[in-house]
Amino acid sequence: MDAKSPNNSHSDGPTPAEAPTEPRRSTVRRRVLIGVGVGAVAVVAWFGFSAWQVQHNLTGARDNAQLAKNSLLDGNTEGAQRAAAEARERAADAQDNLHSAPWSSLAAVPGLGAPFESAQQMSDVVVGLTRDVLTPAVDVGVALSPRDLVGEGGNVQLQPLRDAAPTLQETSIAARNLATQAQGIRGAGYVGLVDDARTELQNRTDDVAKLLENTTIGAKVLPAMLGLDGPRSYFLAFQTNAEARGTGGLVGGYSVIRASDGKLGIEKLGKNSEVTYDKRPLDLGPDYKSMYGNYNPSVDIRNSNLSSHFPYAGQIWQSMWAQESGERVDGAIATDPVALSYVLAAVGPVTLPDGEVVDASNVVELTESTAYTRFITNEANYTEDNAERKEYLQTIAGKVVEKMTGKIESPQRLLDAVGRAAGERRIAVWSSHPEEQEILAGTTLGYTVPEDPAPYAGVVINNNGGNKLDYYLDREIDYTAADCTGDTRTSAVTVRLTNNTPDTNFPRIVAGTFKDKPLPYGTNLAMVSLLSTNGATLTKASIDGKQSFAIQGNELGHPVFTVPVTIPKGATVELRYELNEPTAPGEARVPIQPLVDDPKVTVNAPACGG
């Protein structure tokens, strides 16, 4: 019969045994999909829980690290050690989670794994910080807690500080290595929150490294400098940066401080007018003599700090005081009224003999502005009683030093204040002991001009009018350089100076000039020097777009170009140096001269390779 005959028509449809095949397949697919879904949910849930654990542990590590620091500062040794141990444990738990097989598998996937790999690398740094930095720092910090370090009478406990130096050195090296490791953490790609955490970790590790480096330096030099091995003495200069000088301001007054076994005391207070001029000049080399010799800096204390290299000023003051008193000091320190305001914020106000209160809010204005109008003796021509004013300023300086060297309620606040002032170069220190000076020279306290070839633009203002108008001076500095494709590159340093002197009847010492040709009151005269990159040449100097002459010199290998600038009251003057400089390796540096203002500084100079 035909295959299509009705008798065989049943062969075209499913047999009873075949009918359930399709539903069974659907059931299997559903079961597979359900299984896959359940598995996916489980995986997501596991990763979610694991991520929560990581976040919880890293947050706990951070909080306990902060608690350890706070406990140490409060003198709670046991609390600091417990918190450090908890931070270390939490960090290790987070690291274990992030380095588990599932996390590592994801981290290995190109592109997709970027945030996972970044998180793993961050956990490694955090573990290193808690294990190799926090724990040993807390252990040695038992002897370095500010409450324990500074005794009842304000004396510093020096032997524990010296004993801690080797451990601090090791911890500092570990912190710097971890900071370098943190900088190498790969970007998180598509997860911005992880990238934000990476940036925060990089900043924190760098801060920790700098803190430990500074603490290590302190442990190395402070014991000897504060008299652990025998008494020391220092010339302390009070700089009035209302009249600019290279290291900050004119030396208006001074003190001689004696240190013995961690205790500081004032031995002598004096005015700059008490330092006579009949001194033997100090030879600081031909470059220095060529730059500053006409101003007799080593015999006239008013011009003793024209250079921005503080060791020169320190050596001059040592020479002057030796000839003045017969005593050879062990070093020199300089500070200014802005630094005193930070100190007064930490230690509290001082009260003068007449009952006047000087505190953080008024010390800068009192010493750099008000004092010059308070002691006017002739209203007709606004002359002032110079001796009475200097006596007033000397009294303020003495009271602040006396407060600092007495009983301190919060040593930590004082240390923070000193650290802030040092960071702004408002405290400078020079030691006549070579091994100490070698260490200080590499710090902000040393206030040195570096002799390496890296790009450099040091803008230095010296008052050229013999007045106090730099209290009203605002600065903007821009250093811009081309790329590093050739052996040399073009660069430009632009300096904008604004004279904000108010319309006030100031005495001549504030707003006049000593020049033979009188200028309108309130005119600021400045000698503006640029210490440029080693090997740089000046192609053009201009003031407000008009070409100007520049006096050329050399200081510690840096070509120096000096331009006299006149800034009328209420005006802004733009000085521009156009240069050709070597494409030397290193980051560009623009050190800030510590005057009264907080200048705006921009740097657009690409770092060239080695």
Coordinates of C-alpha atoms in Angstrom, one line a residue:
M1 CA 0.0 0.0 0.0
D2 CA 0.9 3.6 -0.5
A3 CA 2.7 5.1 2.4
K4 CA 0.1 7.8 2.5
S5 CA -2.9 5.4 2.7
P6 CA -5.4 6.1 5.4
N7 CA -4.5 2.8 7.0
N8 CA -1.0 4.1 7.8
S9 CA -2.0 7.7 8.6
H10 CA -1.2 7.2 12.3
S11 CA 2.4 7.1 11.4
D12 CA 2.4 10.9 10.8
G13 CA 1.6 11.7 14.5
P14 CA 3.4 11.0 17.7
T15 CA 3.0 7.6 19.3
P16 CA 1.7 7.4 22.8
A17 CA 5.2 6.7 24.1
E18 CA 6.7 9.8 22.3
A19 CA 4.1 12.4 23.5
P20 CA 5.8 13.4 26.9
T21 CA 9.3 14.0 25.3
E22 CA 8.9 17.9 24.8
P23 CA 7.4 18.6 28.3
R24 CA 10.2 16.6 29.9
R25 CA 12.8 18.6 28.0
S26 CA 11.2 21.8 29.2
T27 CA 11.2 20.6 32.8
V28 CA 14.9 19.8 32.5
R29 CA 15.7 23.2 31.1
R30 CA 13.7 24.8 33.9
R31 CA 15.5 22.9 36.5
V32 CA 18.9 23.8 34.9
L33 CA 17.9 27.4 34.7
I34 CA 16.6 27.4 38.3
G35 CA 19.9 25.7 39.4
V36 CA 22.0 28.2 37.5
G37 CA 19.9 31.0 38.9
V38 CA 20.2 29.7 42.5
G39 CA 23.9 29.3 41.9
A40 CA 24.2 32.8 40.5
V41 CA 22.3 34.2 43.4
A42 CA 24.5 32.3 45.8
V43 CA 27.7 33.6 44.1
V44 CA 26.4 37.1 44.1
A45 CA 25.3 36.7 47.7
W46 CA 28.8 35.3 48.6
F47 CA 30.5 38.2 46.9
G48 CA 28.2 40.7 48.5
F49 CA 28.8 39.2 51.9
S50 CA 32.5 39.0 51.2
A51 CA 32.6 42.6 50.0
W52 CA 30.7 43.7 53.2
Q53 CA 33.3 41.8 55.3
V54 CA 36.1 43.5 53.4
Q55 CA 34.6 46.9 53.9
H56 CA 33.8 46.2 57.5
N57 CA 37.3 45.0 58.3
L58 CA 39.1 47.9 56.4
T59 CA 36.9 50.4 58.1
G60 CA 37.6 48.8 61.5
A61 CA 41.4 48.8 60.7
R62 CA 41.2 52.5 59.9
D63 CA 39.2 53.4 63.0
N64 CA 41.4 51.4 65.3
A65 CA 44.5 53.0 63.7
Q66 CA 43.1 56.4 64.5
L67 CA 42.2 55.2 68.0
A68 CA 45.7 54.0 68.5
K69 CA 47.1 57.4 67.5
N70 CA 44.6 59.3 69.8
S71 CA 45.3 57.0 72.7
L72 CA 49.0 57.5 72.3
L73 CA 48.7 61.3 72.2
D74 CA 46.6 61.1 75.4
G75 CA 49.2 59.0 77.1
N76 CA 47.0 55.9 77.2
T77 CA 49.7 53.3 76.3
E78 CA 47.7 50.2 76.8
G79 CA 44.8 51.5 74.8
A80 CA 47.1 52.4 72.0
Q81 CA 48.6 49.0 71.9
R82 CA 45.2 47.3 72.0
A83 CA 43.9 49.4 69.2
A84 CA 47.0 48.8 67.1
A85 CA 46.6 45.0 67.5
E86 CA 42.9 45.2 66.5
A87 CA 43.8 47.3 63.5
R88 CA 46.4 44.7 62.4
E89 CA 43.9 41.9 62.8
R90 CA 41.2 43.6 60.9
A91 CA 43.5 44.5 58.0
A92 CA 44.8 40.9 57.8
D93 CA 41.1 39.6 57.7
A94 CA 40.4 41.9 54.8
Q95 CA 43.5 40.8 53.0
D96 CA 42.5 37.1 53.4
N97 CA 39.1 37.8 51.9
L98 CA 40.4 39.7 49.0
H99 CA 43.1 37.1 48.2
S100 CA 40.7 34.2 48.3
A101 CA 40.3 32.0 45.1
P102 CA 37.0 33.7 43.9
W103 CA 38.4 37.2 44.3
S104 CA 41.7 36.3 42.7
S105 CA 39.9 34.6 39.7
L106 CA 37.9 37.8 39.1
A107 CA 41.0 40.0 39.5
A108 CA 42.8 38.0 36.7
V109 CA 40.0 38.7 34.1
P110 CA 41.4 41.5 31.8
G111 CA 39.4 44.7 32.1
L112 CA 36.7 43.2 34.4
G113 CA 39.1 42.4 37.1
A114 CA 40.6 45.9 37.5
P115 CA 38.7 47.0 40.7
F116 CA 39.3 43.6 42.3
E117 CA 43.1 43.7 41.6
S118 CA 43.2 47.3 42.9
A119 CA 41.4 46.3 46.1
Q120 CA 43.8 43.4 46.6
Q121 CA 46.8 45.7 46.2
M122 CA 45.2 48.2 48.6
S123 CA 44.7 45.5 51.3
D124 CA 48.4 44.6 51.0
V125 CA 49.4 48.2 51.7
V126 CA 47.0 48.5 54.6
V127 CA 48.3 45.3 56.2
G128 CA 51.9 46.6 55.8
L129 CA 50.9 49.9 57.5
T130 CA 49.3 48.2 60.5
R131 CA 52.0 45.5 60.8
D132 CA 55.2 47.3 59.9
V133 CA 54.4 50.9 60.7
L134 CA 51.6 51.3 63.2
T135 CA 52.5 48.5 65.6
P136 CA 56.2 49.4 66.0
A137 CA 55.4 53.1 66.0
V138 CA 53.0 52.6 68.9
D139 CA 55.5 50.4 70.8
V140 CA 58.2 53.0 70.5
G141 CA 55.7 55.8 70.9
V142 CA 55.1 54.8 74.5
A143 CA 58.3 56.8 75.1
L144 CA 57.3 59.6 72.7
S145 CA 53.8 60.4 73.8
P146 CA 53.7 64.2 73.9
R147 CA 52.4 64.1 77.5
D148 CA 55.3 61.9 78.5
L149 CA 57.9 63.6 76.3
V150 CA 57.3 67.1 77.8
G151 CA 57.7 67.2 81.6
E152 CA 55.9 69.4 84.1
G153 CA 58.3 72.2 83.8
G154 CA 58.3 72.2 80.0
N155 CA 61.6 70.2 79.8
V156 CA 61.8 67.6 77.1
Q157 CA 62.7 64.0 78.1
L158 CA 65.6 63.5 75.7
Q159 CA 67.0 60.0 76.5
P160 CA 63.8 58.1 75.5
L161 CA 63.8 60.2 72.3
R162 CA 67.4 59.2 71.5
D163 CA 66.7 55.6 72.4
A164 CA 63.7 55.5 70.0
A165 CA 65.7 56.8 67.0
P166 CA 66.8 53.4 65.5
T167 CA 63.3 51.9 65.6
L168 CA 61.8 55.2 64.2
Q169 CA 64.4 55.0 61.4
E170 CA 63.3 51.5 60.5
T171 CA 59.6 52.4 60.7
S172 CA 60.1 55.5 58.6
I173 CA 61.8 53.4 55.8
A174 CA 58.9 50.9 55.9
A175 CA 56.4 53.7 55.7
R176 CA 58.2 55.3 52.7
N177 CA 58.3 51.9 50.9
L178 CA 54.6 51.4 51.5
A179 CA 53.9 54.9 50.2
T180 CA 55.8 54.1 47.1
Q181 CA 53.9 50.8 46.9
A182 CA 50.6 52.7 47.3
Q183 CA 51.5 55.0 44.4
G184 CA 51.9 51.9 42.2
I185 CA 48.4 50.6 42.8
R186 CA 46.6 50.1 39.5
G187 CA 43.5 52.1 38.7
A188 CA 40.1 50.6 39.4
G189 CA 38.8 51.3 35.9
Y190 CA 35.0 51.4 35.9
V191 CA 34.4 51.5 39.7
G192 CA 34.9 55.1 40.8
L193 CA 34.5 54.4 44.5
V194 CA 37.5 52.0 44.5
D195 CA 39.6 54.6 42.7
D196 CA 38.5 57.2 45.4
A197 CA 39.7 54.8 48.1
R198 CA 42.9 54.3 46.2
T199 CA 43.6 58.0 46.1
E200 CA 42.8 58.4 49.8
L201 CA 45.1 55.6 50.7
Q202 CA 47.9 57.0 48.6
N203 CA 47.6 60.4 50.3
R204 CA 47.4 58.9 53.8
T205 CA 50.4 56.7 53.3
D206 CA 52.4 59.6 52.0
D207 CA 51.4 61.7 55.0
V208 CA 52.4 58.9 57.4
A209 CA 55.7 58.6 55.7
K210 CA 56.4 62.3 56.0
L211 CA 55.3 62.4 59.6
L212 CA 57.7 59.5 60.5
E213 CA 60.5 61.0 58.5
N214 CA 60.2 64.2 60.5
T215 CA 59.9 62.4 63.8
T216 CA 63.0 60.4 63.0
I217 CA 64.9 63.6 62.2
G218 CA 63.7 65.0 65.5
A219 CA 64.9 61.9 67.4
K220 CA 68.3 62.1 65.7
V221 CA 69.1 65.8 66.3
L222 CA 67.0 67.1 69.2
P223 CA 68.6 65.3 72.1
A224 CA 72.0 66.8 71.4
M225 CA 70.6 70.2 70.3
L226 CA 68.6 70.5 73.5
G227 CA 71.5 69.8 75.7
L228 CA 71.5 66.1 76.6
D229 CA 75.3 65.9 76.1
G230 CA 76.0 69.3 77.6
P231 CA 74.6 72.9 77.5
R232 CA 73.9 74.5 74.2
S233 CA 73.1 78.1 73.2
Y234 CA 71.3 79.6 70.2
F235 CA 70.8 83.0 68.7
L236 CA 67.1 83.4 68.1
A237 CA 66.1 86.1 65.5
F238 CA 62.6 87.7 65.5
Q239 CA 62.0 88.6 61.8
T240 CA 59.6 91.4 61.0
N241 CA 58.3 90.3 57.5
A242 CA 56.5 93.7 57.1
E243 CA 60.0 94.6 55.7
A244 CA 61.0 91.7 53.5
R245 CA 64.3 89.9 53.7
G246 CA 65.5 86.7 51.9
T247 CA 64.7 84.4 54.9
G248 CA 61.5 86.3 55.7
G249 CA 61.9 89.7 57.3
L250 CA 64.2 92.3 58.9
V251 CA 65.7 91.2 62.2
G252 CA 63.9 93.5 64.6
G253 CA 64.9 91.9 67.9
Y254 CA 66.8 88.8 69.1
S255 CA 67.2 86.5 72.0
V256 CA 69.9 84.1 73.2
I257 CA 68.4 80.8 74.4
R258 CA 70.2 78.3 76.5
A259 CA 69.3 74.6 76.4
S260 CA 70.4 72.1 79.1
D261 CA 69.1 68.6 79.5
G262 CA 65.9 69.4 77.6
K263 CA 65.1 72.6 79.5
L264 CA 65.1 75.9 77.6
G265 CA 65.6 79.4 79.1
I266 CA 66.0 82.9 77.9
E267 CA 69.5 84.2 78.6
K268 CA 69.3 87.6 76.8
L269 CA 66.8 89.7 75.0
G270 CA 67.8 92.6 72.7
K271 CA 66.9 95.0 69.9
N272 CA 68.6 95.1 66.6
S273 CA 69.9 98.6 67.4
E274 CA 71.9 97.1 70.3
V275 CA 74.1 95.1 67.9
T276 CA 76.9 97.4 66.9
Y277 CA 78.4 97.7 63.4
D278 CA 82.1 97.5 64.4
K279 CA 82.5 93.9 63.4
R280 CA 85.0 92.0 61.3
P281 CA 83.3 90.9 58.0
L282 CA 82.6 87.1 57.6
D283 CA 83.9 85.6 54.3
L284 CA 81.1 83.5 52.7
G285 CA 82.7 83.2 49.3
P286 CA 83.1 85.2 46.1
D287 CA 79.5 84.6 44.9
Y288 CA 78.0 85.8 48.2
K289 CA 80.2 88.9 48.2
S290 CA 79.3 89.7 44.6
M291 CA 75.6 89.4 45.4
Y292 CA 75.3 91.1 48.8
G293 CA 78.7 92.6 49.7
N294 CA 77.6 96.2 49.0
Y295 CA 75.0 95.9 51.8
N296 CA 77.6 94.9 54.5
P297 CA 75.4 91.9 55.6
S298 CA 77.9 90.4 58.0
V299 CA 78.4 93.6 60.0
D300 CA 74.9 95.2 59.7
I301 CA 72.3 93.0 61.3
R302 CA 69.5 94.7 59.4
N303 CA 70.9 93.3 56.1
S304 CA 72.2 90.0 57.6
N305 CA 69.6 87.8 55.9
L306 CA 69.3 89.1 52.4
S307 CA 70.1 85.7 51.0
S308 CA 67.3 83.0 51.1
H309 CA 69.9 80.4 52.2
F310 CA 69.4 80.4 55.9
P311 CA 72.8 78.9 56.9
Y312 CA 74.4 82.1 55.6
A313 CA 72.3 84.1 58.1
G314 CA 73.0 81.6 60.9
Q315 CA 76.7 81.9 60.4
I316 CA 76.6 85.7 60.3
W317 CA 74.6 85.9 63.5
Q318 CA 77.0 83.5 65.2
S319 CA 79.9 85.7 64.1
M320 CA 78.2 88.9 65.2
W321 CA 77.3 87.6 68.6
A322 CA 80.7 86.2 69.2
Q323 CA 82.2 89.6 68.5
E324 CA 79.5 91.3 70.5
S325 CA 79.5 89.1 73.6
G326 CA 82.5 86.8 73.4
E327 CA 80.1 83.8 73.4
R328 CA 80.0 81.4 70.4
V329 CA 76.5 80.1 70.0
D330 CA 75.9 76.5 68.8
G331 CA 73.4 77.6 66.1
A332 CA 70.7 80.0 65.1
I333 CA 66.9 80.0 64.9
A334 CA 64.6 82.4 63.1
T335 CA 60.8 82.9 63.5
D336 CA 58.2 85.5 62.7
P337 CA 54.9 86.9 64.1
V338 CA 52.8 84.5 62.0
A339 CA 54.5 81.6 63.6
L340 CA 54.0 83.3 67.0
S341 CA 50.3 83.4 66.2
Y342 CA 50.2 79.6 65.7
V343 CA 52.1 79.1 69.0
L344 CA 49.7 81.4 70.9
A345 CA 46.8 79.5 69.5
A346 CA 48.3 76.4 71.1
V347 CA 49.6 77.7 74.5
G348 CA 47.2 80.5 75.1
P349 CA 47.5 84.3 75.3
V350 CA 50.2 86.3 77.1
T351 CA 49.7 89.4 79.2
L352 CA 52.1 92.3 79.0
P353 CA 53.1 94.3 82.1
D354 CA 50.5 97.0 81.4
G355 CA 47.7 94.4 81.2
E356 CA 47.4 94.3 77.4
V357 CA 46.5 90.8 76.2
V358 CA 48.3 89.4 73.1
D359 CA 46.9 86.3 71.5
A360 CA 46.7 84.4 68.2
S361 CA 44.2 86.8 66.7
N362 CA 46.1 90.1 67.2
V363 CA 49.8 89.3 67.5
V364 CA 50.5 89.7 63.7
E365 CA 48.7 93.0 63.4
L366 CA 50.1 94.4 66.7
T367 CA 53.7 93.6 65.8
E368 CA 53.6 94.4 62.1
S369 CA 51.2 97.2 61.8
T370 CA 49.6 98.7 64.9
A371 CA 52.9 99.1 66.7
Y372 CA 54.2 101.6 64.1
T373 CA 51.2 104.0 64.5
R374 CA 50.8 103.5 68.3
F375 CA 54.1 105.2 69.2
I376 CA 53.8 108.3 67.0
T377 CA 55.4 111.2 68.9
N378 CA 54.8 114.1 66.4
E379 CA 51.3 114.2 64.9
A380 CA 52.4 117.0 62.5
N381 CA 54.9 114.9 60.5
Y382 CA 54.0 111.5 61.8
T383 CA 57.4 110.5 63.2
E384 CA 57.5 107.8 65.8
D385 CA 59.4 106.8 68.9
N386 CA 61.5 104.0 67.5
A387 CA 63.0 103.0 70.8
E388 CA 59.7 102.7 72.6
R389 CA 58.2 100.6 69.8
K390 CA 61.2 98.2 69.8
E391 CA 60.9 97.9 73.5
Y392 CA 57.2 96.9 73.1
L393 CA 58.0 94.4 70.4
Q394 CA 60.8 92.9 72.4
T395 CA 58.5 92.5 75.4
I396 CA 55.9 90.6 73.3
A397 CA 58.6 88.3 71.9
G398 CA 60.0 87.6 75.3
K399 CA 56.6 86.8 76.8
V400 CA 55.8 84.3 74.0
V401 CA 59.2 82.6 74.4
E402 CA 58.7 82.5 78.2
K403 CA 55.3 80.9 77.7
M404 CA 56.6 78.3 75.3
T405 CA 59.4 77.3 77.7
G406 CA 57.2 77.1 80.7
K407 CA 54.5 74.5 81.7
I408 CA 52.6 73.4 78.6
E409 CA 49.0 72.3 79.0
S410 CA 48.8 70.5 75.6
P411 CA 52.2 69.6 74.2
Q412 CA 50.5 68.1 71.2
R413 CA 48.9 71.4 70.2
L414 CA 52.3 73.1 70.6
L415 CA 54.0 70.4 68.5
D416 CA 51.3 70.8 65.8
A417 CA 51.8 74.6 65.8
V418 CA 55.5 74.4 65.5
G419 CA 55.1 71.8 62.7
R420 CA 52.8 74.1 60.8
A421 CA 55.1 77.0 61.2
A422 CA 58.1 74.9 60.1
G423 CA 56.1 73.6 57.1
E424 CA 55.6 77.2 56.0
R425 CA 59.3 78.0 56.6
R426 CA 58.4 80.4 59.4
I427 CA 60.8 78.6 61.7
A428 CA 64.3 78.0 60.4
V429 CA 67.2 76.3 62.2
W430 CA 70.9 76.2 61.6
S431 CA 73.4 74.2 63.6
S432 CA 77.2 74.8 63.8
H433 CA 77.7 71.1 64.4
P434 CA 78.2 69.6 60.9
E435 CA 76.6 66.2 61.6
E436 CA 73.4 68.0 62.8
Q437 CA 73.4 70.5 60.0
E438 CA 73.7 67.8 57.4
I439 CA 70.4 66.4 58.6
L440 CA 68.7 69.8 59.1
A441 CA 69.7 70.9 55.6
G442 CA 67.4 68.3 54.0
T443 CA 64.3 69.5 55.9
T444 CA 62.0 72.6 55.7
L445 CA 63.6 73.7 59.0
G446 CA 67.0 74.0 57.3
Y447 CA 65.6 76.6 54.8
T448 CA 68.4 75.9 52.4
V449 CA 68.9 76.6 48.7
P450 CA 69.5 73.1 47.1
E451 CA 72.5 72.6 45.0
D452 CA 71.1 69.9 42.7
P453 CA 70.2 70.5 39.0
A454 CA 66.4 69.9 39.2
P455 CA 64.1 72.7 37.9
Y456 CA 64.0 75.6 40.4
A457 CA 62.3 79.0 40.6
G458 CA 63.0 80.7 43.9
V459 CA 61.4 84.2 44.0
V460 CA 63.0 86.3 46.7
I461 CA 61.9 89.8 47.7
N462 CA 64.1 92.2 49.6
N463 CA 62.5 95.5 50.7
N464 CA 64.3 98.4 48.9
G465 CA 62.5 101.3 50.5
G466 CA 63.4 101.0 54.2
N467 CA 59.7 100.9 55.0
K468 CA 57.2 98.4 56.4
L469 CA 54.8 98.1 53.4
D470 CA 55.4 94.4 52.8
Y471 CA 52.7 93.8 55.4
Y472 CA 50.3 95.0 52.6
L473 CA 52.0 93.1 49.8
D474 CA 50.2 90.3 47.9
R475 CA 52.1 87.9 45.6
E476 CA 51.2 85.6 42.7
I477 CA 53.9 83.4 41.2
D478 CA 53.7 81.2 38.1
Y479 CA 56.4 78.9 36.8
T480 CA 55.7 77.5 33.3
A481 CA 58.1 75.5 31.2
A482 CA 58.0 73.7 27.9
D483 CA 58.3 69.9 27.4
C484 CA 61.4 67.8 27.7
T485 CA 62.1 67.0 24.1
G486 CA 65.5 68.7 23.8
D487 CA 68.5 69.4 25.9
T488 CA 67.1 72.8 26.8
R489 CA 63.6 74.2 27.0
T490 CA 62.0 77.6 27.3
S491 CA 60.5 78.7 30.6
A492 CA 58.9 81.7 32.2
V493 CA 58.5 82.9 35.8
T494 CA 55.7 85.5 36.2
V495 CA 55.5 87.5 39.5
R496 CA 52.5 89.7 40.2
L497 CA 52.8 92.1 43.1
T498 CA 49.9 94.0 44.5
N499 CA 50.3 96.9 46.9
N500 CA 47.3 97.0 49.2
T501 CA 48.5 99.8 51.5
P502 CA 45.4 101.6 52.9
D503 CA 44.8 105.4 52.8
T504 CA 46.1 105.9 56.3
N505 CA 48.5 108.6 57.7
F506 CA 51.4 106.3 58.4
P507 CA 54.7 107.5 59.9
R508 CA 57.6 107.7 57.5
I509 CA 59.1 104.4 58.8
V510 CA 56.0 102.6 57.5
A511 CA 55.1 104.3 54.2
G512 CA 58.0 106.6 53.3
T513 CA 61.3 105.7 51.7
F514 CA 64.9 106.5 52.5
K515 CA 65.6 107.4 48.9
D516 CA 67.0 110.8 48.1
K517 CA 64.2 111.4 45.6
P518 CA 60.9 111.4 47.5
L519 CA 58.2 109.1 46.3
P520 CA 54.5 109.2 47.1
Y521 CA 53.7 107.8 50.5
G522 CA 52.7 104.2 50.2
T523 CA 55.0 103.3 47.3
N524 CA 56.6 99.9 47.7
L525 CA 60.1 99.5 46.4
A526 CA 61.3 95.9 46.0
M527 CA 64.3 94.1 44.8
V528 CA 62.9 90.9 43.2
S529 CA 65.4 88.1 42.6
L530 CA 64.8 84.9 40.8
L531 CA 67.1 82.0 41.7
S532 CA 66.7 79.9 38.6
T533 CA 67.5 76.3 37.5
N534 CA 71.3 75.6 37.3
G535 CA 72.5 76.5 33.9
A536 CA 69.6 78.7 33.0
T537 CA 70.0 81.9 30.9
L538 CA 67.8 84.9 30.9
T539 CA 66.5 85.9 27.5
K540 CA 64.2 88.8 28.7
A541 CA 63.0 90.5 31.8
S542 CA 60.0 92.8 31.6
I543 CA 57.8 94.8 33.9
D544 CA 54.2 95.2 32.7
G545 CA 55.3 94.1 29.2
K546 CA 58.1 96.6 29.0
Q547 CA 61.7 95.2 28.9
S548 CA 63.7 95.8 32.0
F549 CA 67.3 95.3 33.0
A550 CA 68.3 92.6 35.4
I551 CA 71.3 92.4 37.7
Q552 CA 72.9 88.9 37.3
G553 CA 74.6 87.0 40.1
N554 CA 75.1 83.4 41.2
E555 CA 74.2 81.6 44.4
L556 CA 75.0 78.0 45.2
G557 CA 75.1 77.1 41.5
H558 CA 71.8 78.9 40.7
P559 CA 71.9 81.9 38.2
V560 CA 70.2 84.8 40.0
F561 CA 68.4 87.6 38.2
T562 CA 67.4 90.7 40.2
V563 CA 65.1 93.4 39.0
P564 CA 64.2 96.6 41.0
V565 CA 60.4 97.0 41.0
T566 CA 58.3 100.0 42.0
I567 CA 54.7 99.3 43.1
P568 CA 52.5 102.3 43.6
K569 CA 49.8 102.2 46.3
G570 CA 46.7 100.3 45.0
A571 CA 48.5 99.0 41.9
T572 CA 49.5 95.5 40.6
V573 CA 52.8 95.2 38.8
E574 CA 53.7 92.1 36.7
L575 CA 57.3 91.1 36.5
R576 CA 58.2 88.4 33.9
Y577 CA 61.4 86.4 33.5
E578 CA 61.8 84.6 30.2
L579 CA 64.5 81.9 30.3
N580 CA 66.2 79.1 28.5
E581 CA 67.0 76.3 31.0
P582 CA 68.4 72.7 30.8
T583 CA 65.8 69.9 30.7
A584 CA 67.2 68.6 34.0
P585 CA 65.5 65.6 35.7
G586 CA 63.3 66.1 38.8
E587 CA 60.1 67.8 39.9
A588 CA 60.0 71.6 39.6
R589 CA 60.3 73.5 42.9
V590 CA 59.0 76.9 43.8
P591 CA 59.9 77.6 47.4
I592 CA 57.8 80.2 49.2
Q593 CA 59.4 83.1 51.0
P594 CA 57.6 83.4 54.3
L595 CA 56.0 86.9 54.2
V596 CA 52.7 88.0 55.7
D597 CA 50.5 86.9 52.7
D598 CA 49.6 83.5 51.5
P599 CA 50.7 83.7 47.8
K600 CA 48.9 82.0 44.9
V601 CA 51.5 79.7 43.2
T602 CA 51.0 77.8 40.0
V603 CA 53.5 75.4 38.5
N604 CA 53.2 74.1 34.9
A605 CA 56.6 72.6 34.3
P606 CA 56.7 68.9 33.2
A607 CA 59.1 66.7 35.1
C608 CA 61.9 65.5 32.8
G609 CA 63.3 62.0 33.1
G610 CA 66.8 61.0 34.4

